[in-house]
Tab-separated table of C-alpha atoms in Angstrom:
chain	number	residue	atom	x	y	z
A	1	UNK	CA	-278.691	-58.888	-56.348
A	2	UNK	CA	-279.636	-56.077	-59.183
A	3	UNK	CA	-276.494	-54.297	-58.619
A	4	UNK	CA	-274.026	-57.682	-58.739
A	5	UNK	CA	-275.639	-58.462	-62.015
A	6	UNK	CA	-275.752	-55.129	-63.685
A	7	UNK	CA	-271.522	-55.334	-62.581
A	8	UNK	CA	-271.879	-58.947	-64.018
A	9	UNK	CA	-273.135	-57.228	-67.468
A	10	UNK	CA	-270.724	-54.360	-67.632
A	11	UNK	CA	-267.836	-56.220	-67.005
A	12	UNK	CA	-268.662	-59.187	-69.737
A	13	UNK	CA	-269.711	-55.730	-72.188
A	14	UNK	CA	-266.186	-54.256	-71.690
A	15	UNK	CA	-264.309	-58.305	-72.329
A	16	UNK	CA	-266.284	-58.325	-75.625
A	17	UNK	CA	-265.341	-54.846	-76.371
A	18	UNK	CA	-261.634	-55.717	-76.001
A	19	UNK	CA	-262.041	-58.973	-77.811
A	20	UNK	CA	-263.711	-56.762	-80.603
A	21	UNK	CA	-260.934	-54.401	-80.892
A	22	UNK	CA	-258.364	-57.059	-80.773
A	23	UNK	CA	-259.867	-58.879	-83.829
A	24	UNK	CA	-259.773	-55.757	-85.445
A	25	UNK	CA	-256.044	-54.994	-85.136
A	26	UNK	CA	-255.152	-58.422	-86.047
A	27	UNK	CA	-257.462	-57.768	-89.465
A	28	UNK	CA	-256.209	-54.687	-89.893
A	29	UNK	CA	-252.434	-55.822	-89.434
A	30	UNK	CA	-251.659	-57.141	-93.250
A	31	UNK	CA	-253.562	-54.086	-94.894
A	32	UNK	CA	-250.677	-51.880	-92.541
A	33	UNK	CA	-247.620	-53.722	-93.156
A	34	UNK	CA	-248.578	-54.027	-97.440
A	35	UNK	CA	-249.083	-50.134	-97.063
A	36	UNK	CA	-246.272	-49.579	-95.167
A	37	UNK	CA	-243.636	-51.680	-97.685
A	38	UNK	CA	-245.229	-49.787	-100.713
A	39	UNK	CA	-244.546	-46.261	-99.216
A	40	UNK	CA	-240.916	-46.875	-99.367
A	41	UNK	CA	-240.158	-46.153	-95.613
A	42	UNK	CA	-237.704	-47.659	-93.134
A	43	UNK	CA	-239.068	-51.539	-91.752
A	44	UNK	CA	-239.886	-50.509	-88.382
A	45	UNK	CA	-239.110	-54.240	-87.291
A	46	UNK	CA	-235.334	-53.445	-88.679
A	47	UNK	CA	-232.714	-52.508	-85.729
A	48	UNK	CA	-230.072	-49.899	-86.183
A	49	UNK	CA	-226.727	-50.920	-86.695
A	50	UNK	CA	-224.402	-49.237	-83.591
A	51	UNK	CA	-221.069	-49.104	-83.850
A	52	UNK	CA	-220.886	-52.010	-80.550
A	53	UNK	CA	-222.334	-54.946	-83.447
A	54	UNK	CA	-219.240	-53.963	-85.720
A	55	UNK	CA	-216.625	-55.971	-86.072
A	56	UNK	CA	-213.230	-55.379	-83.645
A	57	UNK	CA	-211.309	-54.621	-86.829
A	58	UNK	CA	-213.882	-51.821	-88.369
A	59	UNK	CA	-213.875	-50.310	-84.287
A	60	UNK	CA	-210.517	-50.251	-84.994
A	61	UNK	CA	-209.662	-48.763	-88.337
A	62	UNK	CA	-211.985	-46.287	-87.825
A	63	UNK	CA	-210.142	-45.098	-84.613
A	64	UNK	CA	-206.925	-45.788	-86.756
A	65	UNK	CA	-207.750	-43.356	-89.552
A	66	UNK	CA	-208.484	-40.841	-86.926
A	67	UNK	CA	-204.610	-41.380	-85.300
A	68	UNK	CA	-202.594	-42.216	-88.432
A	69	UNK	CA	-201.218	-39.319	-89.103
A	70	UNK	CA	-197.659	-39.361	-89.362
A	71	UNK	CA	-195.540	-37.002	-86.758
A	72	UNK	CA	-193.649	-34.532	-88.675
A	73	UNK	CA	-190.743	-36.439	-87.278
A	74	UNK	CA	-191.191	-38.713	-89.523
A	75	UNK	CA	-191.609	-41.814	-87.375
A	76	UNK	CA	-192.485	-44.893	-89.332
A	77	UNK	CA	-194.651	-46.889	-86.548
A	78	UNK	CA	-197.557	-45.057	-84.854
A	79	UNK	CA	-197.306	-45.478	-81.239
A	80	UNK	CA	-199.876	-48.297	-80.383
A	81	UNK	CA	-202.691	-46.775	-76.827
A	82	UNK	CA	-204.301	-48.776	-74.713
A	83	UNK	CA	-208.344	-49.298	-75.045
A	84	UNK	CA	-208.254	-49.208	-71.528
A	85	UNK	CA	-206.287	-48.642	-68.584
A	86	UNK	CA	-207.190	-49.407	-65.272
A	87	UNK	CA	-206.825	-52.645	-62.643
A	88	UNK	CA	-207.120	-56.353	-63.000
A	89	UNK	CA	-207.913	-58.788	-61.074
A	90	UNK	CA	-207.770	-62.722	-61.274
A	91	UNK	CA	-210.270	-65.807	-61.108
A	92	UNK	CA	-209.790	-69.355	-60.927
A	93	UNK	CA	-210.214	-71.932	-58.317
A	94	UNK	CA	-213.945	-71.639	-58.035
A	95	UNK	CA	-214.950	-70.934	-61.590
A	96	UNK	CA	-212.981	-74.123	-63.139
A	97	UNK	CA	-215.091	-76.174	-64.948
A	98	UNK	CA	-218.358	-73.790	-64.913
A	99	UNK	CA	-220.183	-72.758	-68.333
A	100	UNK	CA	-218.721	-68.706	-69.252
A	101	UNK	CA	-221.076	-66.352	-70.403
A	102	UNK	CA	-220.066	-66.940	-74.037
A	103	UNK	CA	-221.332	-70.992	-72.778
A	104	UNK	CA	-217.569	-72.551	-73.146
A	105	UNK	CA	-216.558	-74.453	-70.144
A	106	UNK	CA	-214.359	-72.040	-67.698
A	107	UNK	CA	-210.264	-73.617	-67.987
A	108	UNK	CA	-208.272	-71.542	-65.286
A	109	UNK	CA	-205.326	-72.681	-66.463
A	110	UNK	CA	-205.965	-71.212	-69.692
A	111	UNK	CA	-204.910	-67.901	-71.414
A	112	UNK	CA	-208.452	-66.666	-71.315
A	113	UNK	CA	-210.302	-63.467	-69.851
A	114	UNK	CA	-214.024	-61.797	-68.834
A	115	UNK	CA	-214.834	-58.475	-69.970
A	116	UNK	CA	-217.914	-56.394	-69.461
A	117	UNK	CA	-217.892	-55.138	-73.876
A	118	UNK	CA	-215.401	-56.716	-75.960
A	119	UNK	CA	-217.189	-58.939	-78.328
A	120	UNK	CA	-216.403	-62.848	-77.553
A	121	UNK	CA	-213.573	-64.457	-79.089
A	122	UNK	CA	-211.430	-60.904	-79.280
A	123	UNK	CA	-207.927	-61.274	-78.411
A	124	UNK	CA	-206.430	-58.269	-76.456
A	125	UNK	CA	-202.916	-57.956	-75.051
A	126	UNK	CA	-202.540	-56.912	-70.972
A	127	UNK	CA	-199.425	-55.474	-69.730
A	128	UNK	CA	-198.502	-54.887	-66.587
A	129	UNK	CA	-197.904	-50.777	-66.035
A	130	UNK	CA	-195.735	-52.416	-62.890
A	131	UNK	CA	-193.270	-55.157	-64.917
A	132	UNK	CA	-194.057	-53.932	-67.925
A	133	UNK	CA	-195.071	-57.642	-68.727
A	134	UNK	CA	-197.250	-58.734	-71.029
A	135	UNK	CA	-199.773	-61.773	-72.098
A	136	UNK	CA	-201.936	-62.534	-75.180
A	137	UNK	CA	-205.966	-63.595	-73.871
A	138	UNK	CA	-208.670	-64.443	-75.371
A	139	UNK	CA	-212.357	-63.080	-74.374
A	140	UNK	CA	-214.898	-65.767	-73.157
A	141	UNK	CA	-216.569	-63.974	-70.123
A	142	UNK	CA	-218.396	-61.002	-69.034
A	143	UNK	CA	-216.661	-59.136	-65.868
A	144	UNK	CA	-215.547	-57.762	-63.623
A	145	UNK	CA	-218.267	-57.377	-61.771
A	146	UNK	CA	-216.226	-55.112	-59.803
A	147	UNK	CA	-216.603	-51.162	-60.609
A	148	UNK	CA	-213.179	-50.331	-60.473
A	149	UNK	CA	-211.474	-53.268	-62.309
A	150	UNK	CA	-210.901	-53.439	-66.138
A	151	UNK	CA	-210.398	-56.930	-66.664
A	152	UNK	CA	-210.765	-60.524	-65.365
A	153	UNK	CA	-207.974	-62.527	-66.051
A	154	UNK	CA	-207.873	-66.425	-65.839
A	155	UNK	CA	-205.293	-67.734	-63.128
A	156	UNK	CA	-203.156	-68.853	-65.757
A	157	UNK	CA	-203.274	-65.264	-67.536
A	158	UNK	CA	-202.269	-63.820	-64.193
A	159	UNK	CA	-199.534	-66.296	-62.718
A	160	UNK	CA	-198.132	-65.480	-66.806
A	161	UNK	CA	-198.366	-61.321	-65.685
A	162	UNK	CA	-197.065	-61.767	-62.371
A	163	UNK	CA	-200.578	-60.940	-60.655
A	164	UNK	CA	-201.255	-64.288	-59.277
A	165	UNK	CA	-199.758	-63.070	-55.462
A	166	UNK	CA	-201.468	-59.641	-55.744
A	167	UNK	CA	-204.806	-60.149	-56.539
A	168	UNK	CA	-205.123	-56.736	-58.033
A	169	UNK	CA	-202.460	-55.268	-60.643
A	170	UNK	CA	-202.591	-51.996	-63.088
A	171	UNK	CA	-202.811	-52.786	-66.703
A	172	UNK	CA	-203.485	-51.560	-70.286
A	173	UNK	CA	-205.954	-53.384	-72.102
A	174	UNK	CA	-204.969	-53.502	-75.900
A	175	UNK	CA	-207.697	-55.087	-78.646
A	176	UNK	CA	-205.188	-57.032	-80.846
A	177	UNK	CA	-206.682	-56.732	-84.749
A	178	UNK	CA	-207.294	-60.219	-86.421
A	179	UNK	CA	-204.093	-62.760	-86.708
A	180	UNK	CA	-202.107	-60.391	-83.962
A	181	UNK	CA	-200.819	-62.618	-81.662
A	182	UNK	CA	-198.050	-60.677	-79.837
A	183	UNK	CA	-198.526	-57.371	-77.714
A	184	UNK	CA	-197.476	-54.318	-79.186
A	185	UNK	CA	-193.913	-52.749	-78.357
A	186	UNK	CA	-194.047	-51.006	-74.750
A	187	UNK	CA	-193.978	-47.342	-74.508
A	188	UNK	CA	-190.271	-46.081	-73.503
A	189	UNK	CA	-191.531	-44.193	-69.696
């Protein structure tokens, strides 16, 4: 019985302890954050601004200023590259109805798409590399959740690009900049 008491003891010494220094940060916590706002350094509380929170357009004119430079052909338009380039796939029957990761209701009939970084609400332009077809979507999902696919289009997207017999089609993926609503001239092969 000695022993299970002086455990009894120790352990209740250390939860006081704890509660002790607890009290003390809390205290201590409005003295730190009134020294820290005087000494004129960075809110620690503040995130960092990446360049994934910027808006589509700033991604863009950034990458823009990089490729503007004129050709010294002298070529008024500046050939428009895809974001991305790889395959796409379709979803529909399944999905219809169902909340979307952005928490609109799934239409498969709709011009709409999932991808895994594009911000919500972006419209890109996917053309076929086969046709050289092309459709106007709108982001409202997150996908594919397959590794080697680039996009999820809606079943009215694909049946629109020709995909809808496939099931699997190469594309280029091209972020249209606010107002665009048409896909940008294809490349001559």
């Amino acid at each position: 019985m000695p022993g299970q008491r002086a455990a009894g003891l120790a352990s209740g010494r250390r939860f006081w302890a704890a509660l002790l220094a607890c009290a003390a940060m809390v205290l201590a916590w409005p003295v730190v954050v009134l020294a820290h706002e005087d000494s004129g350094m960075p809110d620690p509380g503040a995130t960092l601004s990446s360049d994934a929170e910027k808006p589509l357009s700033a991604q863009r004119s950034a990458i823009d200023l990089l490729s503007s430079d004129e050709d010294e052909e002298g070529e008024e338009e500046a050939e428009v590259l895809p974001s991305e380039t790889g395959l796409a796939s379709w979803y529909g029957p399944g999905f219809h109805k169902r909340r979307t990761a952005s928490g609109e209701r799934f239409d498969m009939h709709a011009m709409t798409a999932a991808h895994r970084t594009l911000p919500f609400g972006t419209m890109v332009c996917v053309r076929s590399q086969i046709t050289g077809r092309g459709v106007v979507v709108r982001i409202n999902d997150r996908g594919p959740h397959a590794a080697n696919r680039v996009v999820d289009l809606s079943r009215g997207a694909a049946i629109a690009l020709g995909l809808h017999g496939l099931g699997l089609k190469p594309v280029d993926v091209f972020p249209l900049s606010t107002g665009e609503d048409t896909c940008p001239p294809k490349r001559p092969d």
